[in-house]
Coordinates of C-alpha atoms in Angstrom, one line a residue:
Chain B
M13 CA 28.4 -1.7 -8.0
K14 CA 27.0 1.8 -8.1
L15 CA 25.9 4.0 -5.3
A16 CA 22.6 5.9 -5.5
L17 CA 21.0 8.6 -3.3
G18 CA 17.3 7.8 -3.1
P19 CA 14.5 10.3 -3.3
H20 CA 14.2 12.8 -0.4
Q21 CA 11.4 11.7 1.9
Y22 CA 11.1 14.8 4.0
Y23 CA 9.9 18.4 3.6
W24 CA 12.6 20.9 4.1
P25 CA 12.8 24.7 3.4
R26 CA 13.8 25.4 -0.2
Q27 CA 17.3 26.7 0.7
A28 CA 18.0 23.7 3.0
M29 CA 17.1 21.4 0.1
M30 CA 19.3 23.4 -2.4
D31 CA 22.2 23.3 0.0
F32 CA 21.7 19.6 0.6
Y33 CA 21.9 18.8 -3.2
A34 CA 24.9 21.2 -3.7
D35 CA 26.7 18.9 -1.2
V36 CA 25.5 15.8 -3.0
A37 CA 27.0 17.1 -6.3
D38 CA 30.4 16.8 -4.6
S39 CA 29.7 13.4 -3.0
P40 CA 30.8 10.0 -4.4
V41 CA 27.4 8.9 -5.6
D42 CA 26.7 7.8 -9.1
I43 CA 23.0 8.2 -9.3
V44 CA 20.7 10.7 -7.6
Y45 CA 16.9 10.4 -7.5
V46 CA 15.2 13.8 -7.3
G47 CA 11.6 15.2 -7.1
E48 CA 8.8 15.0 -4.6
S49 CA 7.5 11.5 -4.2
V50 CA 5.7 11.7 -0.9
C51 CA 3.2 14.6 -0.7
S52 CA 1.7 16.7 -3.5
R53 CA 1.1 19.5 -1.1
R54 CA 4.8 20.1 -0.5
H55 CA 5.7 23.1 -2.7
E56 CA 8.9 24.6 -1.3
M57 CA 10.7 23.0 -4.2
R58 CA 8.8 23.8 -7.4
L59 CA 9.2 21.5 -10.4
E60 CA 11.5 24.1 -11.9
D61 CA 13.7 24.0 -8.8
W62 CA 14.0 20.3 -9.1
F63 CA 15.0 20.7 -12.8
D64 CA 17.7 23.2 -11.7
V65 CA 19.0 20.8 -9.1
A66 CA 18.9 18.0 -11.7
H67 CA 21.0 20.0 -14.2
V68 CA 23.6 20.9 -11.6
L69 CA 23.9 17.2 -10.6
A70 CA 24.1 16.1 -14.2
E71 CA 26.9 18.6 -14.8
A72 CA 28.7 17.1 -11.8
G73 CA 28.6 13.7 -13.6
K74 CA 25.6 12.1 -11.8
E75 CA 22.9 10.1 -13.4
V76 CA 19.7 11.9 -12.4
V77 CA 16.4 10.2 -12.1
F78 CA 13.0 11.9 -11.4
S79 CA 11.1 9.8 -8.8
S80 CA 7.3 10.1 -9.3
L81 CA 4.7 10.6 -6.7
V82 CA 3.7 7.4 -4.9
L83 CA 0.1 8.2 -4.2
I84 CA -1.8 9.9 -7.0
E85 CA -5.2 11.2 -6.1
S86 CA -6.1 14.2 -8.3
E87 CA -6.0 15.5 -11.8
S88 CA -3.3 18.0 -10.8
D89 CA -1.1 15.0 -9.5
L90 CA -1.5 13.6 -13.0
K91 CA -0.5 16.9 -14.6
V92 CA 2.8 16.9 -12.7
L93 CA 3.4 13.3 -13.7
R94 CA 2.9 14.2 -17.4
K95 CA 5.4 17.0 -17.1
L96 CA 8.0 14.6 -15.6
V97 CA 7.4 12.1 -18.3
G98 CA 7.3 14.7 -21.0
Q99 CA 10.8 16.1 -20.2
P100 CA 13.5 14.7 -22.5
D101 CA 16.6 15.0 -20.3
F102 CA 16.2 12.6 -17.4
R103 CA 15.0 9.1 -16.6
V104 CA 11.9 8.6 -14.5
E105 CA 11.3 6.2 -11.6
A106 CA 7.7 5.0 -11.8
N107 CA 6.3 4.6 -8.3
D108 CA 2.7 4.1 -9.4
M109 CA 0.9 2.4 -12.3
A110 CA -0.2 5.8 -13.5
A111 CA 3.4 6.6 -14.1
V112 CA 4.0 3.3 -15.9
Q113 CA 1.0 4.1 -18.1
A114 CA 2.3 7.6 -18.9
L115 CA 5.8 6.3 -19.7
I116 CA 4.5 3.6 -22.0
R117 CA 2.4 6.1 -23.8
A118 CA 5.3 8.4 -24.2
G119 CA 7.5 5.6 -25.6
H120 CA 10.1 5.7 -22.9
K121 CA 12.5 2.8 -22.9
H122 CA 14.8 3.2 -19.9
W123 CA 12.7 3.9 -16.9
V124 CA 13.1 2.6 -13.4
A125 CA 10.4 0.3 -11.8
G126 CA 10.2 1.9 -8.3
P127 CA 10.0 0.1 -5.0
T128 CA 6.2 0.7 -4.6
L129 CA 5.3 -0.9 -7.9
N130 CA 5.3 -4.3 -6.1
V131 CA 7.4 -6.2 -8.6
F132 CA 7.7 -9.5 -6.7
N133 CA 8.0 -12.2 -9.4
P134 CA 9.7 -12.9 -12.8
A135 CA 6.4 -12.7 -14.7
T136 CA 5.6 -9.2 -13.5
M137 CA 9.2 -8.1 -14.1
D138 CA 8.9 -9.4 -17.7
V139 CA 5.7 -7.3 -18.1
F140 CA 7.5 -4.1 -17.1
A141 CA 10.7 -4.9 -18.9
E142 CA 8.9 -5.4 -22.2
Q143 CA 7.4 -1.9 -21.6
G144 CA 10.8 -0.3 -21.1
A145 CA 11.8 -0.8 -17.4
T146 CA 15.5 -1.4 -17.4
R147 CA 16.2 -1.0 -13.7
W148 CA 14.3 -2.6 -10.8
A149 CA 14.2 -1.0 -7.4
V150 CA 13.5 -4.0 -5.1
P151 CA 10.5 -3.6 -2.7
P152 CA 12.2 -3.2 0.7
E153 CA 10.0 -6.0 2.3
M154 CA 11.4 -8.5 -0.2
A155 CA 14.0 -10.9 1.0
R156 CA 17.3 -11.7 -0.7
E157 CA 16.1 -15.3 -1.5
A158 CA 13.0 -14.0 -3.3
M159 CA 15.0 -11.4 -5.1
D160 CA 17.5 -14.1 -6.3
G161 CA 14.5 -16.2 -7.4
L162 CA 13.1 -13.3 -9.5
L163 CA 16.4 -12.6 -11.2
A164 CA 16.9 -16.3 -12.0
G165 CA 13.5 -16.5 -13.6
C166 CA 13.0 -13.3 -15.6
A167 CA 13.5 -13.2 -19.4
V168 CA 15.9 -10.2 -19.4
R169 CA 17.8 -9.4 -16.2
P170 CA 17.2 -5.8 -15.2
E171 CA 19.7 -3.6 -13.4
V172 CA 19.0 -4.3 -9.7
E173 CA 18.8 -1.7 -7.0
V174 CA 18.4 -2.5 -3.3
T175 CA 17.6 0.0 -0.6
A176 CA 20.6 -0.4 1.7
Y177 CA 20.3 2.5 4.1
G178 CA 17.8 4.8 5.7
R179 CA 14.5 4.8 7.6
L180 CA 12.3 2.6 5.5
P181 CA 9.2 3.9 3.8
L182 CA 6.7 1.4 5.1
A183 CA 3.2 2.8 4.3
Y184 CA 1.3 5.6 2.5
S185 CA -2.1 6.9 3.3
A186 CA -4.7 9.4 2.1
R187 CA -4.5 10.7 5.6
C188 CA -1.7 13.0 6.9
F189 CA -0.5 11.8 10.3
T190 CA 1.5 14.9 11.0
A191 CA -1.5 17.1 10.4
R192 CA -3.6 14.7 12.6
H193 CA -1.1 15.0 15.4
F194 CA -1.7 18.8 15.4
N195 CA -5.5 18.3 15.1
L196 CA -5.3 19.8 11.6
Q197 CA -6.8 18.6 8.3
K198 CA -4.5 17.7 5.5
D199 CA -6.0 20.4 3.2
T200 CA -5.1 23.0 5.9
C201 CA -2.0 21.4 7.3
E202 CA 0.0 24.6 7.8
F203 CA 2.9 22.6 6.3
R204 CA 3.9 21.3 9.8
C205 CA 6.2 18.8 8.2
L206 CA 8.6 21.7 7.7
Q207 CA 9.3 21.7 11.4
H208 CA 10.3 18.0 11.5
A209 CA 13.4 17.5 9.4
E210 CA 13.3 13.8 9.9
G211 CA 9.6 13.3 10.7
M212 CA 8.0 12.7 14.1
P213 CA 9.0 9.7 16.2
L214 CA 6.2 7.4 17.2
K215 CA 6.9 5.3 20.3
T216 CA 5.0 2.5 22.0
R217 CA 3.4 3.2 25.4
E218 CA 6.5 1.8 27.0
G219 CA 8.8 4.2 25.2
E220 CA 10.1 1.9 22.4
A221 CA 10.9 3.7 19.2
F222 CA 8.6 2.0 16.6
L223 CA 7.7 4.1 13.7
T224 CA 8.2 7.6 12.2
L225 CA 5.4 9.8 11.0
N226 CA 6.3 11.8 7.9
G227 CA 3.1 13.4 6.6
I228 CA 1.1 10.8 4.7
Q229 CA 4.1 8.4 4.8
T230 CA 4.9 6.1 7.7
Q231 CA 8.5 5.0 8.1
S232 CA 10.4 2.7 10.4
A233 CA 11.9 4.2 13.5
K234 CA 15.0 2.0 13.1
V235 CA 17.5 2.7 10.3
Y236 CA 17.8 0.0 7.7
N237 CA 21.5 -0.7 7.2
L238 CA 22.9 -3.4 4.9
L239 CA 26.5 -2.3 5.1
G240 CA 27.3 -5.5 7.0
D241 CA 25.5 -7.5 4.3
L242 CA 27.6 -6.1 1.4
P243 CA 29.2 -9.5 0.6
A244 CA 25.8 -11.0 0.1
L245 CA 24.6 -8.1 -2.0
Q246 CA 27.6 -8.4 -4.2
A247 CA 27.3 -12.2 -4.5
S248 CA 23.7 -11.7 -5.6
G249 CA 24.8 -9.4 -8.3
V250 CA 23.1 -6.3 -7.0
D251 CA 24.0 -3.4 -9.3
V252 CA 23.0 -0.4 -7.3
L253 CA 22.8 0.4 -3.5
R254 CA 20.2 3.0 -2.6
V255 CA 20.9 5.2 0.4
L256 CA 18.0 7.4 1.6
P257 CA 18.6 11.0 2.6
Q258 CA 18.8 12.0 6.3
S259 CA 19.5 15.4 7.8
E260 CA 23.0 14.9 9.3
H261 CA 26.2 13.0 8.4
M262 CA 25.0 12.5 4.8
A263 CA 28.4 13.2 3.3
E264 CA 30.2 10.8 5.7
L265 CA 27.7 8.1 5.1
L266 CA 28.0 8.3 1.3
A267 CA 31.8 8.3 1.6
L268 CA 31.6 5.2 3.9
F269 CA 29.4 3.3 1.5
R270 CA 31.7 4.3 -1.4
R271 CA 34.8 3.0 0.4
A272 CA 33.0 -0.2 1.4
I273 CA 31.8 -0.8 -2.2
D274 CA 35.3 -0.2 -3.5
G275 CA 36.8 -2.6 -1.0
E276 CA 38.8 0.0 0.8
I277 CA 37.2 -0.9 4.1
A278 CA 35.8 -4.3 5.3
P279 CA 32.0 -4.4 5.4
T280 CA 31.9 -5.3 9.1
E281 CA 34.2 -2.3 9.9
A282 CA 32.1 0.0 7.7
F283 CA 28.9 -1.2 9.5
A284 CA 30.6 -0.5 12.9
Q285 CA 31.7 3.0 11.8
S286 CA 28.2 3.8 10.5
Q287 CA 26.7 3.4 14.0
A288 CA 28.0 6.9 14.9
L289 CA 26.3 8.4 11.8
M290 CA 22.8 6.9 12.4
P291 CA 19.9 8.7 14.1
E292 CA 18.5 5.4 15.6
A293 CA 19.5 1.7 16.0
P294 CA 20.0 -0.4 12.9
C295 CA 17.9 -3.2 11.4
N296 CA 18.2 -5.5 8.4
G297 CA 15.5 -8.1 9.0
F298 CA 13.8 -7.8 5.6
W299 CA 16.9 -8.8 3.7
H300 CA 17.1 -12.0 5.7
G301 CA 13.4 -12.8 5.3
K302 CA 12.6 -11.8 8.9
P303 CA 10.5 -9.1 10.5
G304 CA 12.0 -5.8 9.2
L305 CA 12.8 -4.4 12.6
E306 CA 15.2 -7.2 13.5
Q307 CA 18.9 -7.0 13.2
Y308 CA 21.0 -9.9 12.1
V309 CA 24.7 -10.0 12.5
A310 CA 26.3 -11.4 9.4
A311 CA 28.1 -14.7 10.2
A312 CA 31.9 -14.1 10.4
Chain W
M6 CA -30.4 8.6 -9.0
T7 CA -30.9 7.3 -12.5
A8 CA -27.8 5.2 -12.8
N9 CA -27.7 3.2 -16.0
H10 CA -26.8 0.0 -14.1
P11 CA -28.0 -1.3 -10.8
I12 CA -25.4 -1.3 -8.1
E13 CA -24.2 -4.8 -7.3
L14 CA -23.8 -5.8 -3.6
V15 CA -20.6 -7.7 -3.2
C16 CA -20.4 -9.6 0.2
P17 CA -17.6 -11.4 2.0
A18 CA -17.6 -15.1 2.8
G19 CA -14.8 -16.8 4.8
S20 CA -16.7 -20.1 4.9
L21 CA -19.4 -22.1 3.2
P22 CA -22.0 -21.2 5.8
A23 CA -21.1 -17.5 5.4
L24 CA -21.5 -17.8 1.6
K25 CA -24.9 -19.4 1.9
T26 CA -25.9 -16.7 4.5
A27 CA -24.8 -13.9 2.2
V28 CA -26.7 -15.4 -0.8
D29 CA -29.8 -15.9 1.3
A30 CA -29.6 -12.4 2.7
G31 CA -29.5 -10.8 -0.8
A32 CA -25.9 -10.5 -1.9
D33 CA -25.5 -10.2 -5.7
C34 CA -22.0 -11.5 -5.6
V35 CA -20.0 -13.2 -2.9
Y36 CA -16.2 -13.0 -2.8
V37 CA -14.2 -15.9 -1.4
G38 CA -10.6 -17.2 -1.2
F39 CA -8.9 -20.6 -0.9
K40 CA -7.2 -21.9 2.2
N41 CA -3.7 -20.6 1.4
A42 CA -1.6 -17.5 1.0
T43 CA -3.1 -16.7 -2.4
N44 CA -5.5 -14.2 -0.9
A45 CA -5.4 -11.3 1.5
R46 CA -7.4 -12.9 4.3
N47 CA -5.1 -15.9 4.9
F48 CA -6.3 -16.5 8.5
T49 CA -6.3 -19.8 10.4
G50 CA -9.7 -21.6 10.2
L51 CA -10.9 -19.4 7.3
N52 CA -11.6 -19.9 3.6
F53 CA -12.5 -22.7 1.2
T54 CA -11.2 -26.1 0.3
D55 CA -11.8 -27.3 -3.3
A56 CA -14.9 -29.2 -2.2
S57 CA -16.5 -26.4 -0.3
M58 CA -15.7 -24.0 -3.1
R59 CA -17.5 -26.2 -5.6
E60 CA -20.5 -26.5 -3.3
G61 CA -20.5 -22.7 -2.7
I62 CA -20.4 -21.9 -6.4
R63 CA -23.2 -24.4 -7.1
Y64 CA -25.3 -22.8 -4.3
A65 CA -24.8 -19.3 -5.6
H66 CA -25.3 -20.2 -9.3
D67 CA -28.5 -22.1 -8.5
R68 CA -29.8 -18.8 -7.2
S69 CA -28.3 -16.7 -10.1
R70 CA -25.7 -15.1 -7.9
K71 CA -22.0 -14.7 -8.7
V72 CA -18.9 -15.9 -7.0
L73 CA -15.7 -13.9 -7.2
L74 CA -12.4 -15.4 -6.2
A75 CA -9.9 -13.2 -4.4
L76 CA -6.3 -14.1 -5.6
N77 CA -4.9 -10.8 -4.5
T78 CA -1.5 -11.4 -3.0
Y79 CA 1.8 -11.1 -4.8
P80 CA 3.5 -14.5 -5.6
Q81 CA 7.2 -14.9 -5.7
A82 CA 9.4 -17.1 -7.8
G83 CA 9.4 -19.9 -5.2
N84 CA 5.6 -20.2 -4.9
W85 CA 4.4 -18.9 -8.3
P86 CA 2.9 -22.3 -9.3
E87 CA 0.5 -22.3 -6.4
W88 CA -1.1 -19.1 -7.7
T89 CA -1.3 -20.1 -11.3
K90 CA -2.7 -23.5 -10.3
T91 CA -5.4 -21.6 -8.2
I92 CA -6.3 -19.6 -11.3
D93 CA -6.7 -22.8 -13.3
T94 CA -8.8 -24.4 -10.6
A95 CA -11.0 -21.3 -10.3
A96 CA -11.5 -21.2 -14.1
D97 CA -12.4 -24.9 -14.2
M98 CA -14.8 -24.5 -11.3
G99 CA -16.6 -21.7 -13.1
V100 CA -16.1 -18.7 -10.8
D101 CA -17.5 -15.5 -12.3
A102 CA -14.3 -13.5 -11.9
V103 CA -10.9 -13.6 -10.3
I104 CA -9.8 -10.6 -8.3
L105 CA -6.1 -10.1 -8.9
A106 CA -3.4 -7.6 -7.9
D107 CA -0.3 -8.9 -9.6
P108 CA 0.3 -7.9 -13.3
G109 CA 2.2 -11.1 -14.0
L110 CA -0.7 -13.2 -12.8
M111 CA -3.1 -11.0 -14.9
R112 CA -1.1 -11.8 -18.0
Y113 CA -1.1 -15.5 -17.1
A114 CA -4.9 -15.5 -16.6
N115 CA -5.5 -13.5 -19.7
R116 CA -3.5 -15.8 -21.9
T117 CA -4.4 -19.1 -20.3
H118 CA -8.1 -18.4 -19.7
P119 CA -9.2 -15.7 -22.1
A120 CA -12.8 -16.0 -21.1
L121 CA -12.1 -15.6 -17.4
R122 CA -13.3 -12.2 -16.2
L123 CA -10.6 -10.2 -14.3
H124 CA -11.1 -7.7 -11.5
L125 CA -8.4 -5.5 -10.2
S126 CA -8.0 -6.0 -6.4
V127 CA -7.8 -3.1 -4.0
Q128 CA -4.3 -4.5 -3.3
G129 CA -3.3 -3.3 -6.8
S130 CA -3.3 0.3 -5.3
A131 CA -4.8 1.8 -8.4
T132 CA -6.0 5.3 -7.3
S133 CA -6.3 7.0 -10.7
Y134 CA -7.9 6.4 -14.0
E135 CA -4.5 6.2 -15.7
A136 CA -3.5 3.4 -13.4
I137 CA -6.8 1.6 -13.9
N138 CA -6.6 2.0 -17.7
F139 CA -3.1 0.4 -17.7
Y140 CA -4.7 -2.8 -16.4
H141 CA -7.5 -2.6 -18.8
E142 CA -5.4 -2.0 -21.9
H143 CA -2.8 -4.7 -21.0
F144 CA -4.8 -7.4 -19.4
G145 CA -8.5 -6.7 -20.2
V146 CA -9.4 -6.0 -16.6
Q147 CA -13.1 -5.2 -16.5
R148 CA -13.6 -4.0 -13.0
A149 CA -11.4 -2.2 -10.5
V150 CA -11.8 -2.0 -6.7
L151 CA -10.7 1.4 -5.5
P152 CA -8.4 1.8 -2.5
R153 CA -9.9 3.6 0.4
V154 CA -8.1 6.9 -0.3
L155 CA -10.3 9.0 -2.7
S156 CA -12.9 11.6 -1.8
L157 CA -16.3 11.3 -3.4
P158 CA -15.6 13.9 -6.2
Q159 CA -12.4 12.0 -6.9
V160 CA -14.2 8.7 -7.3
E161 CA -16.6 10.4 -9.7
H162 CA -13.8 11.8 -11.7
V163 CA -12.2 8.4 -12.1
I164 CA -15.4 6.9 -13.2
K165 CA -15.8 9.5 -16.0
K166 CA -12.3 8.7 -17.3
T167 CA -12.3 5.0 -17.5
P168 CA -14.2 2.3 -19.3
V169 CA -13.5 -0.1 -16.4
E170 CA -16.4 -0.7 -13.9
I171 CA -15.7 0.8 -10.5
E172 CA -16.3 -1.0 -7.2
V173 CA -15.9 0.8 -3.9
F174 CA -15.8 -0.2 -0.3
G175 CA -19.1 0.5 1.5
F176 CA -18.7 -1.0 4.9
G177 CA -16.3 -2.8 7.2
G178 CA -12.9 -2.7 8.6
L179 CA -11.0 0.3 7.5
C180 CA -7.5 0.1 6.1
V181 CA -6.1 3.6 6.7
M182 CA -3.1 2.9 4.5
V183 CA -3.2 2.6 0.8
E184 CA -3.8 -1.1 0.2
G185 CA -0.9 -2.8 -1.4
R186 CA 1.4 0.0 -0.2
C187 CA 1.7 -1.1 3.4
S188 CA 4.6 -3.1 4.9
L189 CA 3.9 -2.2 8.6
S190 CA 2.9 -5.8 9.4
A191 CA 5.9 -7.1 7.6
Y192 CA 8.1 -4.8 9.5
A193 CA 6.7 -5.9 12.9
T194 CA 6.0 -9.6 12.2
G195 CA 7.6 -10.6 9.0
E196 CA 4.2 -11.4 7.5
S197 CA 2.7 -9.0 5.1
P198 CA -0.7 -8.4 3.3
N199 CA 1.3 -8.2 0.0
C200 CA 3.1 -11.6 0.2
N201 CA 1.5 -13.6 2.9
G202 CA -2.1 -12.3 2.8
A203 CA -2.0 -11.4 6.5
C204 CA -1.9 -8.2 8.5
S205 CA -1.0 -8.3 12.2
P206 CA -1.5 -12.2 12.2
G207 CA -2.9 -13.9 15.3
K208 CA 0.0 -16.1 15.9
H209 CA 2.1 -13.0 16.8
V210 CA -0.6 -11.6 19.2
R211 CA -0.3 -11.8 22.9
W212 CA -2.9 -10.6 25.4
E213 CA -1.5 -10.0 28.9
Q214 CA -3.3 -8.8 32.1
T215 CA -0.8 -6.6 33.9
A216 CA -0.9 -4.2 36.9
K217 CA -1.2 -1.4 34.4
G218 CA -4.1 -3.0 32.5
M219 CA -4.7 -5.4 29.7
E220 CA -1.8 -5.2 27.3
T221 CA -2.0 -6.3 23.7
R222 CA 1.3 -7.1 21.9
L223 CA 2.2 -8.0 18.3
N224 CA 5.5 -9.9 18.1
G225 CA 6.4 -8.3 21.5
I226 CA 5.6 -4.7 20.4
L227 CA 3.1 -3.1 22.8
I228 CA 0.2 -2.0 20.5
D229 CA -2.2 -0.8 23.2
R230 CA -3.0 -1.0 26.9
F231 CA -6.6 -0.9 28.2
S232 CA -7.9 0.1 31.6
D233 CA -10.6 -2.1 33.3
D234 CA -13.4 0.0 31.9
E235 CA -12.2 -0.2 28.3
R236 CA -13.0 -3.0 25.9
A237 CA -9.6 -4.4 24.7
G238 CA -9.5 -4.5 20.9
Y239 CA -7.5 -6.8 18.6
P240 CA -3.9 -5.4 18.2
T241 CA -4.1 -4.4 14.5
L242 CA -0.9 -2.4 14.5
C243 CA -2.2 0.8 12.9
K244 CA -5.1 0.9 15.4
G245 CA -3.1 1.0 18.6
R246 CA -2.4 3.9 20.9
F247 CA 1.1 5.3 20.6
A248 CA 3.1 8.3 22.0
V249 CA 4.0 11.1 19.6
G250 CA 5.5 14.1 21.2
D251 CA 3.8 14.5 24.6
D252 CA 0.5 12.9 23.4
T253 CA -0.5 9.3 23.7
Y254 CA -3.5 8.6 21.3
Y255 CA -4.6 6.7 18.3
A256 CA -1.9 8.2 16.2
I257 CA -2.8 6.5 13.0
E258 CA -6.5 5.5 13.2
E259 CA -9.1 4.7 15.8
P260 CA -10.6 1.2 15.9
T261 CA -13.6 2.1 13.8
S262 CA -15.5 0.8 10.7
L263 CA -16.1 2.4 7.4
N264 CA -19.8 3.0 6.8
T265 CA -20.9 4.8 3.6
L266 CA -24.6 4.0 3.8
E267 CA -25.5 7.7 3.8
L268 CA -23.5 8.2 0.6
L269 CA -25.3 5.5 -1.3
P270 CA -27.3 7.9 -3.5
D271 CA -24.1 9.9 -4.3
L272 CA -22.2 6.7 -5.1
A273 CA -25.0 5.6 -7.4
R274 CA -25.1 9.0 -9.1
A275 CA -21.4 8.9 -9.6
G276 CA -21.8 5.7 -11.5
V277 CA -20.3 3.2 -9.0
R278 CA -21.1 -0.3 -10.3
A279 CA -20.6 -2.3 -7.1
I280 CA -20.4 -1.8 -3.4
K281 CA -18.0 -4.1 -1.5
I282 CA -18.6 -5.2 2.1
E283 CA -15.3 -6.0 4.0
G284 CA -15.0 -8.9 6.4
R285 CA -14.2 -12.4 5.1
Q286 CA -12.7 -13.0 8.6
R287 CA -16.1 -12.1 10.2
S288 CA -18.9 -14.5 11.3
P289 CA -21.9 -15.6 9.2
A290 CA -24.0 -13.5 11.7
Y291 CA -22.0 -10.4 10.7
V292 CA -22.4 -11.3 7.0
Q293 CA -26.2 -11.7 7.5
Q294 CA -26.7 -8.5 9.4
V295 CA -24.7 -6.3 7.0
T296 CA -25.9 -7.9 3.8
R297 CA -29.6 -7.5 4.9
V298 CA -29.2 -3.8 5.6
W299 CA -27.3 -3.0 2.4
R300 CA -29.7 -5.1 0.3
A301 CA -32.6 -3.2 1.8
A302 CA -30.9 0.1 1.2
I303 CA -30.0 -0.6 -2.4
D304 CA -33.5 -1.8 -3.1
R305 CA -35.0 1.3 -1.4
L306 CA -32.8 3.5 -3.5
K307 CA -34.3 1.9 -6.7
T308 CA -37.8 2.7 -5.6
D309 CA -37.4 5.9 -3.6
G310 CA -34.8 7.7 -5.9
D311 CA -34.3 11.2 -4.7
R312 CA -36.5 10.6 -1.7
F313 CA -34.0 8.0 -0.4
A314 CA -33.4 8.3 3.3
V315 CA -31.2 6.2 5.6
Q316 CA -33.4 4.3 8.1
P317 CA -32.3 4.7 11.7
E318 CA -32.7 0.9 12.2
W319 CA -30.2 0.3 9.4
M320 CA -27.6 2.4 11.2
T321 CA -28.3 0.7 14.5
A322 CA -27.8 -2.7 13.0
L323 CA -24.6 -1.7 11.3
N324 CA -23.2 0.0 14.4
N325 CA -23.8 -3.2 16.3
V326 CA -21.4 -5.1 14.2
S327 CA -18.8 -2.3 13.7
E328 CA -15.3 -2.4 15.1
G329 CA -15.3 -0.2 18.2
Q330 CA -19.1 0.2 17.7
S331 CA -18.4 3.4 15.7
H332 CA -18.1 4.3 12.1
T333 CA -16.6 6.8 9.8
L334 CA -16.9 8.0 6.2
G335 CA -13.2 7.6 5.8
A336 CA -11.5 9.3 2.8
Y337 CA -14.9 9.9 1.0
Y338 CA -15.2 12.8 3.5
R339 CA -12.3 15.1 2.9
P340 CA -11.7 16.3 6.4
W341 CA -10.9 12.7 7.5
K342 CA -7.7 13.0 5.6

């Protein structure tokens, strides 16, 4: 089982991002997803910067994948997409059907079907596999049982990647909720996301942490954590675990996942140790076919 | 205002009476769903049985109107046959098109019923011409419904770059998130628009009068609290009041309806082929009110051309049936973003 660092969801200053990925190069991950997938207005990291990061990571022995923008609105979004697809060195994760279309047209044969492509059944997996998708990033809301069903039914089994850690990306909008909070419009947002390294907590009127506002993206408040479900992930034949970036304890988390995958620490113990590294309480409901925010303790 | 094709008015029907009302009030097309999870308005007491579907299709076809079947959720391995069987049934009954979101189902429909017309659902999240052209080239999709995310110039640009007919939302409940890319309801309740055809479903809703006011909860999560002088709204989870920083406000969206009546001439000029009215979950009275106004407006546009003006009584009628009695232009108007 491989360990992947998913695409960065937040907007950080360029140097902070560079430092973050310099550390990642030394971490025990096998795959790193890079690039801006949330907001086309974010420009601290230019595409050239991402390519520099990608080359450094590749030299450190990582498989690098460029993750495409989830919400494509304009011709300039499409231009960036074409540049990603046009480069010869790295695989691309398609997070929108425009990316799929561009990859097919360019004749790519090893792309990743991203979690927002909504691949929920064998027939749809077959459509994308025939067009060159060789890895499937499971939509977070999909339960283990449905995932098993898809894998049993598709013509060619793809490499399977499950999001196993991080605040879950739950929704995308044309509207920027961070800008809205500051009574700004998106086009003149003053890049307020830069001041919120892990987004802005949204609580209910009785103080319960519910969601996280991250520009045009809405995330869970709770942190999805499948460390305790590792035996089930392995039994289902999952090939890759995806961990999403956070601002603190990233190196410890990746090391913990690595040790758990390699059997150097029991999953329950790894889950217990991860508590100190998380910014908020854990949840794993989706994997169990339940409301995402719920937490199920694996049966001993 | 010299669009090559007249704009079709596509109206919602959650029941046979609503379908007949929509047809009588001037809908060109009525869109409907069966009583199961195959469509994005899988609500208790709503939608069509086989028998009522047959009668509805007959009623519409006798009056030269079309019936479009929404089959716009994503099936999984365990329930796949229910979706394909529904496509077969729809084709046999003679619906004029099926509205799909799932590529696997599109391929099934295309191969099994090559004469069946395919529309791309808003749940397919296609926001660019490249995405729309994918569905056209691979499955012969002839019309796409745009998610409510593009500004007017962006809609116009898409239309110029695709052979696929474009349908846009004109009026009704406003999804602030990109349709098909929202798991908020699944996160809170375990039921999602993508897989279960339901957002913030009623069985998870609790209304509770407390000392602090009327509280509305979704699976126990407090979505909003209303004082005595406020009208308590349904707890759709993106339309509640939440605390961010020191402010408590409608952090995602107010309870409001989309209303693009004033943009009708621009939409026609841009080449939009159909206007969709949201609200299969609403009453026949809503369907009648909204259909009448939009029918009148589209007809007036044909005769008045550049002199088209929104009539005040149209806006009054639409505001009366709007969520929160207010309306917005949504993403068509850039500052909304």
